[in-house]
Short mmCIF file of C-alpha atoms and ligand atoms in Angstrom, two decimals:
data_model
loop_
_atom_site.label_atom_id
_atom_site.label_comp_id
_atom_site.label_asym_id
_atom_site.label_seq_id
_atom_site.Cartn_x
_atom_site.Cartn_y
_atom_site.Cartn_z
CA MET A 1 73.41 -66.77 -20.81
CA LYS A 2 76.51 -64.87 -19.64
CA TYR A 3 76.59 -62.17 -16.96
CA ALA A 4 79.20 -59.54 -16.11
CA ILE A 5 79.71 -56.57 -13.84
CA GLY A 6 80.11 -53.24 -15.66
CA LEU A 7 81.70 -50.21 -13.97
CA ASP A 8 81.71 -46.71 -15.42
CA LEU A 9 84.07 -44.37 -13.60
CA GLY A 10 83.44 -40.64 -14.04
CA GLY A 11 84.56 -37.31 -12.59
CA SER A 12 81.62 -37.21 -10.17
CA SER A 13 80.16 -40.71 -9.94
CA ILE A 14 80.63 -44.41 -10.53
CA LYS A 15 77.73 -46.04 -12.34
CA TYR A 16 77.60 -49.80 -12.14
CA GLY A 17 75.42 -52.66 -13.21
CA LEU A 18 74.96 -56.38 -13.68
CA VAL A 19 74.47 -56.98 -17.40
CA SER A 20 73.69 -60.05 -19.52
CA ASN A 21 75.05 -60.76 -22.99
CA LYS A 22 71.55 -59.93 -24.33
CA GLY A 23 71.92 -56.41 -22.94
CA ASP A 24 69.51 -56.92 -20.03
CA ILE A 25 70.34 -54.95 -16.88
CA LEU A 26 69.57 -57.02 -13.77
CA GLN A 27 70.79 -54.53 -11.22
CA GLU A 28 72.25 -51.01 -11.37
CA GLY A 29 73.36 -48.20 -9.11
CA LYS A 30 75.38 -45.04 -8.73
CA ILE A 31 77.79 -43.88 -6.01
CA PRO A 32 80.14 -40.87 -5.79
CA SER A 33 83.62 -41.41 -7.24
CA PHE A 34 85.40 -38.89 -4.97
CA ALA A 35 87.62 -38.21 -7.99
CA ASP A 36 88.87 -34.94 -6.55
CA GLU A 37 90.28 -36.68 -3.44
CA SER A 38 92.80 -39.39 -4.36
CA SER A 39 93.30 -42.50 -6.47
CA ASP A 40 93.00 -44.67 -3.32
CA ARG A 41 89.60 -43.17 -2.57
CA ILE A 42 88.46 -43.80 -6.16
CA ILE A 43 89.61 -47.43 -5.93
CA GLU A 44 87.77 -47.90 -2.61
CA GLN A 45 84.58 -46.74 -4.31
CA LEU A 46 85.11 -49.07 -7.28
CA LEU A 47 85.55 -51.99 -4.87
CA LEU A 48 82.39 -50.98 -3.06
CA ALA A 49 80.49 -51.10 -6.36
CA VAL A 50 81.99 -54.53 -7.11
CA ASP A 51 80.90 -55.83 -3.68
CA THR A 52 77.37 -54.54 -4.18
CA VAL A 53 76.91 -56.29 -7.53
CA LYS A 54 78.67 -59.47 -6.39
CA GLU A 55 76.35 -59.71 -3.41
CA TYR A 56 73.32 -59.37 -5.68
CA ALA A 57 74.73 -62.05 -8.01
CA THR A 58 75.39 -64.45 -5.12
CA ASN A 59 71.92 -63.93 -3.64
CA ASN A 60 70.38 -64.67 -7.04
CA ASN A 61 72.63 -67.61 -7.97
CA ILE A 62 74.11 -65.76 -10.93
CA GLU A 63 77.53 -66.82 -12.10
CA LEU A 64 79.72 -63.92 -13.22
CA CYS A 65 82.13 -64.19 -16.14
CA GLY A 66 84.10 -61.08 -15.21
CA ILE A 67 84.24 -57.34 -14.67
CA GLY A 68 84.56 -54.63 -17.31
CA ILE A 69 85.63 -51.10 -16.42
CA GLY A 70 85.42 -47.89 -18.41
CA THR A 71 87.69 -45.16 -17.06
CA PRO A 72 88.73 -41.72 -18.24
CA GLY A 73 92.28 -41.66 -19.56
CA ILE A 74 94.57 -43.58 -21.84
CA VAL A 75 94.43 -47.28 -21.08
CA ASP A 76 96.84 -50.10 -21.82
CA GLN A 77 93.98 -52.52 -22.27
CA ILE A 78 96.25 -55.57 -22.62
CA ASN A 79 97.63 -55.14 -19.09
CA GLY A 80 94.64 -53.28 -17.62
CA VAL A 81 96.69 -50.22 -16.66
CA VAL A 82 95.46 -46.61 -16.71
CA LEU A 83 98.49 -44.77 -18.08
CA GLY A 84 97.35 -41.15 -17.64
CA GLY A 85 95.45 -38.45 -19.50
CA ALA A 86 92.60 -38.33 -16.97
CA GLU A 87 93.38 -34.98 -15.41
CA ASN A 88 89.87 -34.63 -14.00
CA LEU A 89 90.61 -37.49 -11.56
CA LYS A 90 93.23 -36.84 -8.90
CA GLY A 91 96.32 -39.06 -9.12
CA TRP A 92 94.73 -41.23 -11.81
CA GLU A 93 97.89 -42.33 -13.65
CA ASN A 94 99.92 -45.52 -13.77
CA ILE A 95 97.14 -47.38 -11.97
CA PRO A 96 97.23 -51.19 -12.46
CA LEU A 97 93.46 -51.21 -12.21
CA GLY A 98 92.95 -54.62 -13.81
CA ASP A 99 95.25 -56.34 -11.26
CA ILE A 100 93.83 -54.47 -8.28
CA ILE A 101 90.19 -55.30 -9.05
CA SER A 102 90.96 -58.83 -10.14
CA LYS A 103 92.96 -59.67 -6.95
CA TYR A 104 90.17 -58.23 -4.81
CA SER A 105 87.27 -59.91 -6.59
CA GLY A 106 88.79 -63.15 -7.86
CA LEU A 107 87.27 -62.35 -11.28
CA LYS A 108 88.87 -61.63 -14.63
CA VAL A 109 88.90 -57.89 -15.40
CA TRP A 110 88.88 -55.89 -18.65
CA VAL A 111 89.69 -52.18 -18.69
CA ASN A 112 89.26 -49.59 -21.45
CA ASN A 113 88.66 -45.87 -21.88
CA ASP A 114 85.19 -44.68 -20.74
CA ALA A 115 84.24 -43.10 -24.07
CA ASN A 116 85.38 -46.23 -25.92
CA VAL A 117 83.04 -48.46 -23.94
CA MET A 118 80.14 -46.00 -24.25
CA GLY A 119 80.67 -45.81 -28.01
CA LEU A 120 80.70 -49.60 -28.18
CA ALA A 121 77.47 -49.83 -26.18
CA GLU A 122 75.66 -47.27 -28.37
CA THR A 123 76.82 -49.16 -31.46
CA ARG A 124 75.88 -52.56 -30.10
CA PHE A 125 72.62 -51.79 -28.28
CA GLY A 126 71.82 -48.10 -28.80
CA ILE A 127 71.19 -45.40 -31.38
CA ALA A 128 73.95 -46.57 -33.74
CA LYS A 129 72.88 -50.23 -33.77
CA GLY A 130 73.62 -51.69 -37.19
CA CYS A 131 76.15 -48.96 -38.14
CA THR A 132 79.72 -49.83 -39.07
CA ASP A 133 81.19 -46.30 -38.91
CA VAL A 134 80.49 -44.15 -35.89
CA VAL A 135 82.04 -41.20 -34.10
CA PHE A 136 80.99 -41.10 -30.44
CA LEU A 137 81.53 -38.14 -28.12
CA THR A 138 80.71 -37.98 -24.45
CA VAL A 139 80.29 -34.40 -23.29
CA GLY A 140 80.62 -33.92 -19.53
CA THR A 141 83.37 -32.65 -17.25
CA GLY A 142 85.68 -33.59 -20.12
CA ILE A 143 85.02 -34.67 -23.69
CA GLY A 144 85.80 -38.26 -24.52
CA GLY A 145 85.78 -39.82 -27.96
CA ALA A 146 85.42 -43.23 -29.57
CA LEU A 147 85.70 -44.32 -33.17
CA ILE A 148 84.05 -47.38 -34.64
CA ILE A 149 85.57 -47.94 -38.05
CA ASP A 150 84.39 -50.72 -40.33
CA GLY A 151 82.55 -52.32 -37.42
CA LYS A 152 85.50 -52.30 -35.01
CA LEU A 153 86.57 -50.04 -32.20
CA TYR A 154 89.65 -48.15 -33.37
CA GLY A 155 91.97 -47.07 -30.54
CA GLY A 156 95.09 -46.13 -32.46
CA TYR A 157 98.39 -47.97 -32.05
CA LYS A 158 98.47 -49.60 -28.59
CA ASN A 159 95.13 -47.94 -27.79
CA ARG A 160 96.75 -44.56 -27.16
CA GLY A 161 94.57 -42.51 -29.46
CA THR A 162 91.04 -41.25 -30.18
CA GLU A 163 91.24 -38.55 -27.53
CA LEU A 164 88.79 -36.48 -29.57
CA GLY A 165 88.26 -34.00 -26.72
CA HIS A 166 91.94 -33.11 -26.89
CA PHE A 167 91.79 -32.25 -30.57
CA PRO A 168 93.78 -28.97 -30.81
CA PHE A 169 90.88 -26.69 -31.69
CA ILE A 170 92.12 -23.13 -31.21
CA ALA A 171 95.75 -22.13 -31.66
CA ASP A 172 97.10 -20.35 -28.57
CA GLY A 173 93.73 -20.96 -26.90
CA GLU A 174 92.82 -21.44 -23.24
CA PRO A 175 94.93 -23.86 -21.18
CA CYS A 176 93.57 -27.41 -20.98
CA ALA A 177 93.92 -29.77 -18.01
CA CYS A 178 95.96 -32.08 -20.27
CA GLY A 179 98.82 -29.57 -20.35
CA SER A 180 98.17 -28.28 -23.86
CA VAL A 181 96.09 -25.26 -24.90
CA GLY A 182 92.99 -24.76 -27.01
CA CYS A 183 91.65 -28.35 -26.85
CA LEU A 184 88.04 -28.89 -27.96
CA GLU A 185 87.23 -30.00 -24.38
CA THR A 186 88.25 -26.58 -23.05
CA TYR A 187 85.60 -24.90 -25.23
CA ALA A 188 82.80 -27.40 -25.71
CA SER A 189 82.54 -29.57 -22.57
CA ALA A 190 79.73 -29.14 -20.03
CA ALA A 191 82.34 -27.84 -17.59
CA ALA A 192 83.39 -25.18 -20.15
CA MET A 193 79.77 -24.12 -20.54
CA VAL A 194 79.31 -23.78 -16.79
CA GLY A 195 82.55 -21.79 -16.56
CA ARG A 196 81.42 -19.45 -19.32
CA TYR A 197 78.03 -18.93 -17.67
CA LYS A 198 79.70 -18.11 -14.34
CA ARG A 199 82.10 -15.61 -15.94
CA MET A 200 79.27 -13.84 -17.76
CA TYR A 201 77.17 -13.77 -14.58
CA LYS A 202 80.01 -12.19 -12.64
CA ASP A 203 80.66 -9.58 -15.34
CA MET A 204 77.00 -8.65 -15.44
CA ASN A 205 76.15 -8.69 -11.74
CA ASP A 206 79.52 -7.88 -10.21
CA MET A 207 79.18 -10.89 -7.90
CA GLU A 208 79.76 -14.66 -8.10
CA CYS A 209 76.69 -16.72 -8.97
CA SER A 210 75.61 -19.50 -6.63
CA ASP A 211 76.61 -22.97 -7.69
CA VAL A 212 75.15 -24.03 -11.04
CA ASP A 213 75.66 -27.13 -13.14
CA GLY A 214 74.88 -28.02 -16.76
CA GLU A 215 71.40 -29.26 -15.89
CA GLU A 216 70.53 -25.99 -14.16
CA ILE A 217 71.81 -23.96 -17.14
CA VAL A 218 69.59 -26.02 -19.45
CA ARG A 219 66.62 -25.33 -17.15
CA LEU A 220 67.43 -21.60 -17.18
CA TYR A 221 67.75 -21.72 -20.98
CA LYS A 222 64.27 -23.22 -21.26
CA ASN A 223 62.96 -20.35 -19.09
CA GLY A 224 64.47 -17.83 -21.50
CA ASP A 225 67.41 -16.75 -19.30
CA LYS A 226 69.67 -14.63 -21.55
CA LEU A 227 72.98 -15.71 -20.02
CA ALA A 228 72.06 -19.39 -20.17
CA MET A 229 71.07 -18.91 -23.82
CA ALA A 230 74.39 -17.26 -24.63
CA ALA A 231 76.38 -19.96 -22.80
CA ILE A 232 74.55 -22.82 -24.55
CA ASP A 233 74.67 -21.13 -27.97
CA GLU A 234 78.40 -20.67 -27.74
CA ASN A 235 78.95 -24.20 -26.43
CA CYS A 236 76.94 -25.73 -29.31
CA ARG A 237 78.77 -23.60 -31.86
CA PHE A 238 82.12 -24.87 -30.65
CA LEU A 239 80.95 -28.47 -30.47
CA GLY A 240 79.33 -28.34 -33.92
CA HIS A 241 82.49 -26.84 -35.36
CA GLY A 242 84.61 -29.62 -33.84
CA ILE A 243 82.18 -32.27 -35.08
CA ALA A 244 82.40 -30.84 -38.61
CA GLY A 245 86.12 -31.60 -38.43
CA PHE A 246 85.50 -35.19 -37.32
CA ILE A 247 82.95 -35.65 -40.14
CA ASN A 248 85.44 -34.35 -42.71
CA ILE A 249 88.01 -36.85 -41.47
CA PHE A 250 85.92 -39.96 -40.82
CA SER A 251 82.66 -39.46 -42.71
CA PRO A 252 80.74 -41.68 -40.26
CA GLN A 253 77.13 -42.83 -40.61
CA LYS A 254 76.38 -41.34 -37.22
CA VAL A 255 77.96 -38.91 -34.81
CA VAL A 256 76.53 -39.88 -31.44
CA ILE A 257 76.60 -37.43 -28.53
CA GLY A 258 76.41 -38.85 -25.03
CA GLY A 259 76.94 -37.48 -21.54
CA GLY A 260 74.56 -35.38 -19.43
CA LEU A 261 74.00 -32.60 -21.98
CA ALA A 262 72.77 -35.04 -24.60
CA ASP A 263 69.56 -35.24 -22.55
CA ALA A 264 69.03 -31.45 -22.78
CA GLY A 265 66.52 -31.97 -25.58
CA GLU A 266 66.14 -31.72 -29.34
CA PHE A 267 67.00 -27.98 -29.30
CA TYR A 268 70.56 -28.79 -28.13
CA LEU A 269 71.08 -31.34 -30.90
CA GLU A 270 69.58 -29.01 -33.52
CA LYS A 271 71.98 -26.22 -32.54
CA ILE A 272 74.94 -28.58 -32.87
CA ARG A 273 73.68 -29.81 -36.26
CA GLU A 274 73.26 -26.22 -37.46
CA ALA A 275 76.78 -25.28 -36.40
CA SER A 276 78.23 -28.40 -37.94
CA ARG A 277 76.47 -27.66 -41.28
CA LEU A 278 78.21 -24.27 -41.38
CA TYR A 279 81.69 -25.79 -41.32
CA VAL A 280 81.50 -29.28 -42.78
CA MET A 281 82.36 -30.32 -46.34
CA PRO A 282 78.90 -31.34 -47.62
CA ASP A 283 80.25 -34.31 -49.59
CA CYS A 284 81.83 -35.74 -46.44
CA ALA A 285 78.57 -35.29 -44.51
CA LEU A 286 76.27 -36.81 -47.12
CA ASN A 287 75.67 -40.02 -45.16
CA THR A 288 76.09 -38.59 -41.66
CA THR A 289 73.49 -37.74 -39.04
CA ILE A 290 74.16 -36.27 -35.61
CA GLU A 291 72.14 -37.97 -32.88
CA ALA A 292 71.84 -38.09 -29.10
CA ALA A 293 72.88 -41.29 -27.36
CA ILE A 294 69.92 -43.29 -26.06
CA LEU A 295 71.41 -45.52 -23.38
CA GLY A 296 71.90 -42.55 -21.04
CA ASN A 297 73.58 -43.34 -17.76
CA SER A 298 73.70 -47.03 -18.61
CA ALA A 299 75.91 -46.75 -21.72
CA GLY A 300 79.20 -46.73 -19.78
CA PHE A 301 78.62 -49.76 -17.59
CA MET A 302 76.84 -51.68 -20.36
CA GLY A 303 79.76 -51.13 -22.73
CA ALA A 304 82.23 -52.00 -19.97
CA ALA A 305 80.39 -55.25 -19.20
CA GLY A 306 80.39 -55.88 -22.97
CA LEU A 307 84.20 -56.03 -22.89
CA CYS A 308 83.97 -59.38 -21.07
CA LEU A 309 80.64 -60.56 -22.46
CA ASN A 310 82.07 -60.42 -25.99
CA GLU A 311 85.07 -62.59 -25.12
C1 LIG B 1 89.92 -37.58 -20.84
C2 LIG B 1 89.44 -38.75 -21.66
C3 LIG B 1 88.04 -39.16 -21.22
C4 LIG B 1 87.11 -37.95 -21.23
C5 LIG B 1 85.73 -38.29 -20.70
C6 LIG B 1 88.89 -36.46 -20.95
O1 LIG B 1 89.31 -35.36 -20.20
O2 LIG B 1 91.17 -37.13 -21.31
O3 LIG B 1 90.32 -39.84 -21.55
O4 LIG B 1 87.56 -40.15 -22.09
O5 LIG B 1 87.64 -36.90 -20.46
O6 LIG B 1 85.78 -38.75 -19.39
#
């Protein structure tokens, strides 16, 4: 049996776990990432997560084969360097993450994009188990994407691609954190939905609304709140439209949606499916279903650990 540490870095938290090559999770946890502070602060938190899992492994006589990390951004996975493209994390560019974590821990480290490792985990252990062609989207602060083509993770040349959230969706659209305009992420992420809800609330009530997040908007939706319904409807329409484009290009067996909103419930998925049906070429979609991820919060660190467990 092999064991590895998996770390999943996100805009608000770091999820971590000790995972076996059978997919068993022996220990897991979550700490804030402090992504809006600085890259040094983020690294401190990653090291804290490493220490926590290492301590558990030592106390339980478990030998670790390495550490896998999923991080937002474009990753040179050969050298373990985050190149950039993770605008939701302050200062998160040109970070030799592999070297830093490996020097600190004495373990071998693998680094890849967060959505890539989640997509791998859902294909290996989750809802897309047994599929060879999968489009994975994680919908949160940003939108991340992964492609499994013919059974393999496809990252583009030198792993610089599959930024599905930065698909140019609307010409001359709203500015995106990446520096471009009109990206799918700007319209269909959870952050976009929250922003839309807040704008509508202000227009209607002539005052700012108290702090809300995606989860709260889903709760309001379920209670029949009109603004929450409008925000979610619009969000699903955009996402479904974008997904129709990915289906036309890749014709996958499954489009898997992960991230916090994927847990909203069947109604959320059904809205996305409906919107996608409006725009897709039916022949491209013949073998495709749109499903929610099932590994939840564990997908990121499981997939990250999988980077070393598969070696
Ligand atoms: C980043 C991606 C990342 C996604 C999810 C996007 O804003 O550009 O690299 O995968 O957010 O974290």
